[in-house]
Backbone as ProteinMPNN parsed JSONL, in Angstrom:
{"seq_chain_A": "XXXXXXXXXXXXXXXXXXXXXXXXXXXXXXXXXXXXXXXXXXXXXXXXXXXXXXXXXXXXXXXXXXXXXXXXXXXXXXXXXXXXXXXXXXXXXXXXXXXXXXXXXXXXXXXX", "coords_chain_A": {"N_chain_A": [[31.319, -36.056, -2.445], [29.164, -35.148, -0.384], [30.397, -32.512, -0.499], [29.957, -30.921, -3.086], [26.867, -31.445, -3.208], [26.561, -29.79, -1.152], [27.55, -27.28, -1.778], [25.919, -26.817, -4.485], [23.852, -26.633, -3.769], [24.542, -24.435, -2.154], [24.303, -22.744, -4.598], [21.78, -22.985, -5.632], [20.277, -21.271, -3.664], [21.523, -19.274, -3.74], [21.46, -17.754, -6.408], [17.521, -18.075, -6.001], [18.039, -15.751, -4.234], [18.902, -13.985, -5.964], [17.019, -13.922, -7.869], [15.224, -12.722, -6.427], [15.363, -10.315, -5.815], [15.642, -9.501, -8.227], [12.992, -9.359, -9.461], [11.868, -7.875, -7.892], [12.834, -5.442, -8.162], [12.258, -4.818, -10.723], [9.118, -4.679, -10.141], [8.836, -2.291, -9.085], [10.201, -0.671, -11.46], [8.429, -0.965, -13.098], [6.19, 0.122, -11.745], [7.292, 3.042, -12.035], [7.3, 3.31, -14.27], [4.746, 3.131, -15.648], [3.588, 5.357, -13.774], [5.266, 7.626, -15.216], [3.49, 7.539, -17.7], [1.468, 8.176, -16.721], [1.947, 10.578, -15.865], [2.218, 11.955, -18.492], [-0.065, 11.885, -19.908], [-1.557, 13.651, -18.903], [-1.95, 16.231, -19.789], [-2.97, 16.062, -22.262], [-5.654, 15.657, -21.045], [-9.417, 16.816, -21.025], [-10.375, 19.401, -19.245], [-12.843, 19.125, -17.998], [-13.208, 16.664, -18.081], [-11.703, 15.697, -16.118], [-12.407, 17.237, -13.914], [-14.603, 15.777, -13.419], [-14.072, 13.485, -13.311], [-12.672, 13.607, -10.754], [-15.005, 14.315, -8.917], [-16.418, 12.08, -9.197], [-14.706, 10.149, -7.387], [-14.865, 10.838, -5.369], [-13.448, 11.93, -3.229], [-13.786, 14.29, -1.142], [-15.84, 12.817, 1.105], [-15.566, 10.333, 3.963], [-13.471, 7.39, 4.056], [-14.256, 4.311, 5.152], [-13.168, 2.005, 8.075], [-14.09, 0.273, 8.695], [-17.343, -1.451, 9.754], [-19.02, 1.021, 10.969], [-16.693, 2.841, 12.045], [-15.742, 5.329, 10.62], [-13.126, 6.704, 9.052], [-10.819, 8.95, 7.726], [-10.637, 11.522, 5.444], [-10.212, 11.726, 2.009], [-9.115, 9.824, 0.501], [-9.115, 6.559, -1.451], [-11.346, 3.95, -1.64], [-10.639, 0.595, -0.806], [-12.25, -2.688, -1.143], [-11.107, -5.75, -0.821], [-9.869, -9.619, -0.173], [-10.025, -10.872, 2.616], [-8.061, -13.157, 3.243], [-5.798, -12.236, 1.844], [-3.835, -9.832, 2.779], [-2.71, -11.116, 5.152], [-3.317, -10.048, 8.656], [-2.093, -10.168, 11.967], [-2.011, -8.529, 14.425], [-4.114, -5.445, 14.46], [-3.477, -2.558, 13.075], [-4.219, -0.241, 13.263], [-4.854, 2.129, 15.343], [-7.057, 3.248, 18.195], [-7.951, 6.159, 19.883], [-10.216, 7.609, 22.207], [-11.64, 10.88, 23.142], [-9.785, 14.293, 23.958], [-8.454, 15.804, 21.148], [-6.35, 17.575, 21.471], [-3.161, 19.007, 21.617], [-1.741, 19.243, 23.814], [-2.712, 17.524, 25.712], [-2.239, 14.516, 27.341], [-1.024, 10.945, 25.753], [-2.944, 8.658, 26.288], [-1.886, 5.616, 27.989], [-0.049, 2.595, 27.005], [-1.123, -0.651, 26.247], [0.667, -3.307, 27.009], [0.903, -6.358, 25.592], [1.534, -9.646, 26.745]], "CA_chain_A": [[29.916, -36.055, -2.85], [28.727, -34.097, 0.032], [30.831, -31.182, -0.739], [29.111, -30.921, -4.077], [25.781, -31.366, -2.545], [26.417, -28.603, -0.25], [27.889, -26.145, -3.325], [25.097, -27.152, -5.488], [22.475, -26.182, -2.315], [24.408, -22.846, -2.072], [24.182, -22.088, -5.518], [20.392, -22.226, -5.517], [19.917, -20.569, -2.84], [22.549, -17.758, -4.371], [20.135, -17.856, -7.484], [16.776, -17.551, -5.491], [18.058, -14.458, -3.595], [19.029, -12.759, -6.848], [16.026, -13.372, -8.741], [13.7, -12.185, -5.503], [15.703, -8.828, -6.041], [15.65, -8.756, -9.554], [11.979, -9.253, -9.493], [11.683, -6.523, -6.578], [13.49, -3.886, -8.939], [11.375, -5.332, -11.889], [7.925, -4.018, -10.031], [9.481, -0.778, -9.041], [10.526, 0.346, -12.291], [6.844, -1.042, -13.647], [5.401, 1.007, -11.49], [7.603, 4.382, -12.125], [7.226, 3.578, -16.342], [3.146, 3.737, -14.966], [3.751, 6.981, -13.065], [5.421, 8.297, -16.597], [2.866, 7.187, -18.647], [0.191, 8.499, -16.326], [2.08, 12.155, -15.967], [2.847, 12.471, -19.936], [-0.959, 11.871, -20.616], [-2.466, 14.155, -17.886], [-2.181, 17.227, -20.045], [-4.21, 15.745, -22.902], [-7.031, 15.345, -20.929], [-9.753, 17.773, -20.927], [-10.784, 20.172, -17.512], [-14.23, 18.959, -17.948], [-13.261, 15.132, -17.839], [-10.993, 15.667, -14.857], [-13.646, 17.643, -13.003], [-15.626, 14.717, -13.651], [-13.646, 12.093, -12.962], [-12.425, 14.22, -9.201], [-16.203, 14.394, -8.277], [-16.694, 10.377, -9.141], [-14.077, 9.115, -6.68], [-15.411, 11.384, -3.774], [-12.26, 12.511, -2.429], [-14.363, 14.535, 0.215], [-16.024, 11.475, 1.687], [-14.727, 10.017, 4.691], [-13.747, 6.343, 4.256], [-14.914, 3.616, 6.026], [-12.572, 1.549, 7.813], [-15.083, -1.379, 9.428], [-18.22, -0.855, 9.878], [-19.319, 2.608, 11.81], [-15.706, 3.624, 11.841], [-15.422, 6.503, 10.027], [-11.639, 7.262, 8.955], [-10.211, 10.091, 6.785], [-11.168, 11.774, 4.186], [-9.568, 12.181, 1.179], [-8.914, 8.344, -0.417], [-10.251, 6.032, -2.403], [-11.849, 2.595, -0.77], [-10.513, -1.037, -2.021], [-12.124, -4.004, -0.721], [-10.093, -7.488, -0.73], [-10.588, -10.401, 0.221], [-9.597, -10.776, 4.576], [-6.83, -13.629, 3.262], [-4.934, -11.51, 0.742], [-2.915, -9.359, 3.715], [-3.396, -11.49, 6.953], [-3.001, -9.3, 9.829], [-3.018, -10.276, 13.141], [-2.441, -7.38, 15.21], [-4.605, -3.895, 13.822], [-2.361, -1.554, 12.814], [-5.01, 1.666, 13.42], [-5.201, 2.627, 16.966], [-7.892, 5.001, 17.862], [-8.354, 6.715, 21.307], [-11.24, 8.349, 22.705], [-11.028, 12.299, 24.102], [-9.663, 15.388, 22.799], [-7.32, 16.11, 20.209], [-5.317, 18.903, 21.948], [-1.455, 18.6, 21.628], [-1.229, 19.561, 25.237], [-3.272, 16.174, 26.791], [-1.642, 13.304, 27.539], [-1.94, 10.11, 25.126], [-3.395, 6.939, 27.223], [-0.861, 4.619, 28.558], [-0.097, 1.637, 25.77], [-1.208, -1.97, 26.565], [1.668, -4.237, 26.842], [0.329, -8.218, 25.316], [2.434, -11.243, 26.807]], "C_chain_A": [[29.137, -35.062, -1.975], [29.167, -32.776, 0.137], [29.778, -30.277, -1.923], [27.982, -31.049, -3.764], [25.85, -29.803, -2.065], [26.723, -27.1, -1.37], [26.896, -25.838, -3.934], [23.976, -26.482, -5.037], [22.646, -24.774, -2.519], [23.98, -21.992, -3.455], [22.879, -21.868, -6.151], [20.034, -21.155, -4.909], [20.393, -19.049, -3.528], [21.408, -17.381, -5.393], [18.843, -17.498, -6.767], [16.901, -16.478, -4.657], [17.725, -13.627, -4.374], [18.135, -12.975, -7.263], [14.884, -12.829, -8.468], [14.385, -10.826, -5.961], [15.634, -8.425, -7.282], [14.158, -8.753, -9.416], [11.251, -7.855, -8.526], [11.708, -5.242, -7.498], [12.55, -3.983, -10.19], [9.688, -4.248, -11.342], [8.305, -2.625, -9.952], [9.648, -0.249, -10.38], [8.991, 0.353, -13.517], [6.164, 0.436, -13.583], [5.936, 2.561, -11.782], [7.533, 4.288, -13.64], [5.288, 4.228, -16.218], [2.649, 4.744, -15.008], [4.045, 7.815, -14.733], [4.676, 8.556, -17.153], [1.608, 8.152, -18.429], [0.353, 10.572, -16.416], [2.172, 12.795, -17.354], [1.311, 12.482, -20.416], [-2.015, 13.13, -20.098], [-2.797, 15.677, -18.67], [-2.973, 16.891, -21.651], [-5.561, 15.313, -22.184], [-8.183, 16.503, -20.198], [-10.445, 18.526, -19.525], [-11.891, 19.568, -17.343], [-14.487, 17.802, -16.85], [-12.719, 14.529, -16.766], [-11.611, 16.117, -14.061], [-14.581, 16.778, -12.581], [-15.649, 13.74, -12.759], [-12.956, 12.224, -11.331], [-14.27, 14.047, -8.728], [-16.855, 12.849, -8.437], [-16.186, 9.85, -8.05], [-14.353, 9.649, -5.174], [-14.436, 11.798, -2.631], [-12.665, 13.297, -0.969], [-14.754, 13.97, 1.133], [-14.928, 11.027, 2.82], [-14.459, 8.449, 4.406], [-13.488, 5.458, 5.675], [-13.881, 2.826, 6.601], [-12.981, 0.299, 8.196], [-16.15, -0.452, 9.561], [-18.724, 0.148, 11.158], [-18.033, 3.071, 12.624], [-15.321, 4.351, 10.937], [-13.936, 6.889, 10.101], [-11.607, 8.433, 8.403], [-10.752, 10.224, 5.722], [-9.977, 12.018, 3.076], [-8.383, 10.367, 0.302], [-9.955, 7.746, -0.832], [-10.099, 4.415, -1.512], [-11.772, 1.564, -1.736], [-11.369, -1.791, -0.896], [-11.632, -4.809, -1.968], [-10.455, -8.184, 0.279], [-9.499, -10.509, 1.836], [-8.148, -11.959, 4.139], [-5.945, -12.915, 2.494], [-3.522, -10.849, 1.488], [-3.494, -9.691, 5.046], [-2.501, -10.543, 7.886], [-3.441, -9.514, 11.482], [-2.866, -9.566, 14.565], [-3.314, -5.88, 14.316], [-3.44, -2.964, 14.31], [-2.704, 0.087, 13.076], [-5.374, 1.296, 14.809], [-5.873, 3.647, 17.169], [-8.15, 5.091, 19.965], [-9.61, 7.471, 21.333], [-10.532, 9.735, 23.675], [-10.588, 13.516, 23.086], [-8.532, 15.338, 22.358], [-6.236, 17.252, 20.394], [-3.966, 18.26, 22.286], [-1.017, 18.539, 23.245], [-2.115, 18.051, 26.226], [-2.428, 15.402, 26.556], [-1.931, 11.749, 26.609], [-2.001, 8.543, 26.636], [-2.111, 5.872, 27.228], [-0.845, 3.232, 27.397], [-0.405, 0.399, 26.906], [-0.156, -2.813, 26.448], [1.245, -5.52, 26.283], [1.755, -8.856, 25.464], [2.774, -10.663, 27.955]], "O_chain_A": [[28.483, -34.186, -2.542], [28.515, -31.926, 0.744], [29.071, -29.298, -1.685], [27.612, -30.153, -4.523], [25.26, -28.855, -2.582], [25.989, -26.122, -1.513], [26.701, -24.633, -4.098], [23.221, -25.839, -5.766], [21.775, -23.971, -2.851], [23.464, -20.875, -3.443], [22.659, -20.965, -6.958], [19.534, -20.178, -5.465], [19.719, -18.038, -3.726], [20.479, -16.668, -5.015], [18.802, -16.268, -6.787], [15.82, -16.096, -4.209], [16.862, -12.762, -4.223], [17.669, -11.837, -7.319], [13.939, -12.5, -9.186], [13.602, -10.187, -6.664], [15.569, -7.233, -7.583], [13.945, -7.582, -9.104], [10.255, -7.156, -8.715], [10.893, -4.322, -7.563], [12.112, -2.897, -10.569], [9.252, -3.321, -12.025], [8.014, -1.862, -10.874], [9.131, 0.864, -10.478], [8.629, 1.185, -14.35], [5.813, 1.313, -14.372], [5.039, 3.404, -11.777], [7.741, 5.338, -14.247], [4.791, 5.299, -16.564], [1.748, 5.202, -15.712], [3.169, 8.469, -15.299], [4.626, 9.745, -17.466], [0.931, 8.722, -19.285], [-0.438, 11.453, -16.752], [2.205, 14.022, -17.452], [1.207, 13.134, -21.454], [-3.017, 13.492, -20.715], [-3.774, 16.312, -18.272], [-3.628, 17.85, -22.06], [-6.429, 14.675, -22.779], [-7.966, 17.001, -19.093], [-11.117, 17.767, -18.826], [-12.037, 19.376, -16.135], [-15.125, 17.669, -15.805], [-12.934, 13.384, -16.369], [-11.56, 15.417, -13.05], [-15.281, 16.925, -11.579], [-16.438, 13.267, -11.942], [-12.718, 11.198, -10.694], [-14.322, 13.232, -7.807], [-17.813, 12.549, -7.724], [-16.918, 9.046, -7.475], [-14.126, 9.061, -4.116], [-14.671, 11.94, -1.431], [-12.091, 13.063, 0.094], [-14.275, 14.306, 2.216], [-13.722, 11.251, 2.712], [-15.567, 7.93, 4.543], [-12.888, 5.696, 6.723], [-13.137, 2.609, 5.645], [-12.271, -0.694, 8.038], [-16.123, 0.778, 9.53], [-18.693, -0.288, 12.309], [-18.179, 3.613, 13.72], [-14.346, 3.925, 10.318], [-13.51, 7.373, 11.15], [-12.609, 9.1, 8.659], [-11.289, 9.341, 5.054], [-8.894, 12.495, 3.415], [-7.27, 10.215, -0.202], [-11.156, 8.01, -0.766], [-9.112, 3.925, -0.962], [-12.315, 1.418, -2.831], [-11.148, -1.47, 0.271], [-11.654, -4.732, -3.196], [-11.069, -7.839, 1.289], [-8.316, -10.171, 1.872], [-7.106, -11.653, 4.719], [-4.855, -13.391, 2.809], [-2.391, -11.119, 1.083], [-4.278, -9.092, 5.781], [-1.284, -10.368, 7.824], [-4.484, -9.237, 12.074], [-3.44, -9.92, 15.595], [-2.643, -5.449, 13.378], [-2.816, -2.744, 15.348], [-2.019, 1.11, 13.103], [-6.047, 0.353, 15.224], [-5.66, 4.752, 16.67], [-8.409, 4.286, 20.86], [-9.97, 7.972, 20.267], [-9.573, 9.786, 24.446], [-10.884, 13.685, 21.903], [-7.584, 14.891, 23.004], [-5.456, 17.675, 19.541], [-3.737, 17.29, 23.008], [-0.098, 17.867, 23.715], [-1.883, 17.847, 27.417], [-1.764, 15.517, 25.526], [-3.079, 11.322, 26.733], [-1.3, 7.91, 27.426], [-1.561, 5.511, 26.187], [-1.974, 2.975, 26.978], [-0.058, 0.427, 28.087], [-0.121, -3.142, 25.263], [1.329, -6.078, 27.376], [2.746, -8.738, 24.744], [3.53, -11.239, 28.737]]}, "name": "protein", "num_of_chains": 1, "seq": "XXXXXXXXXXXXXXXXXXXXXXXXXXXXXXXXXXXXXXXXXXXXXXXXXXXXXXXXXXXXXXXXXXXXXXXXXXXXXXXXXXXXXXXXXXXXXXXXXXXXXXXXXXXXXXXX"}
């Protein structure tokens, strides 16, 4: 009986692996039918409406990445909601000083 138990256990488990990977390969090929869809239409659409639609999303613009941090230019700005991707170290590190290849970067903080 507990052999069968234990079989029965693995063979979920076997099952929930494969259907996280099939689902994995599932978004992936979503998103490259997407990509297709989006490159096969791009030449029906007219210079005007693409001129248009480049000067809407502000690509020059720097975005924001908290307030009166100024990041990069050249994307487009989502907000979401703060639980969606919890993060609890920041992943953007910013130094103060100059940008010359030849300075030294600041010594890292070790935590723990």
């Amino acid at each position: 009986v507990t052999t069968v138990i234990f079989l029965l256990n693995l063979l979920i488990a076997q099952l929930n692996c494969s259907y996280q990977a099939t689902y994995q390969d599932m978004l992936g090929y979503a998103r490259l039918k997407r990509g297709k869809i989006v490159v096969e239409t791009m030449p029906s659409v007219v210079k005007w409406r693409w001129t248009r639609f480049l000067a809407s999303i502000k690509l020059e613009d720097r975005v924001e990445f908290a307030e009166g941090d100024i990041g990069l230019s050249g994307g487009v700005q989502v907000w979401e909601p703060a639980s969606a991707n919890v993060a609890t170290v920041d992943m953007i590190r910013r130094f103060g000083g100059s940008t010359s290849p030849g300075e030294q970067w600041p010594e890292e903080e070790v935590c723990g």
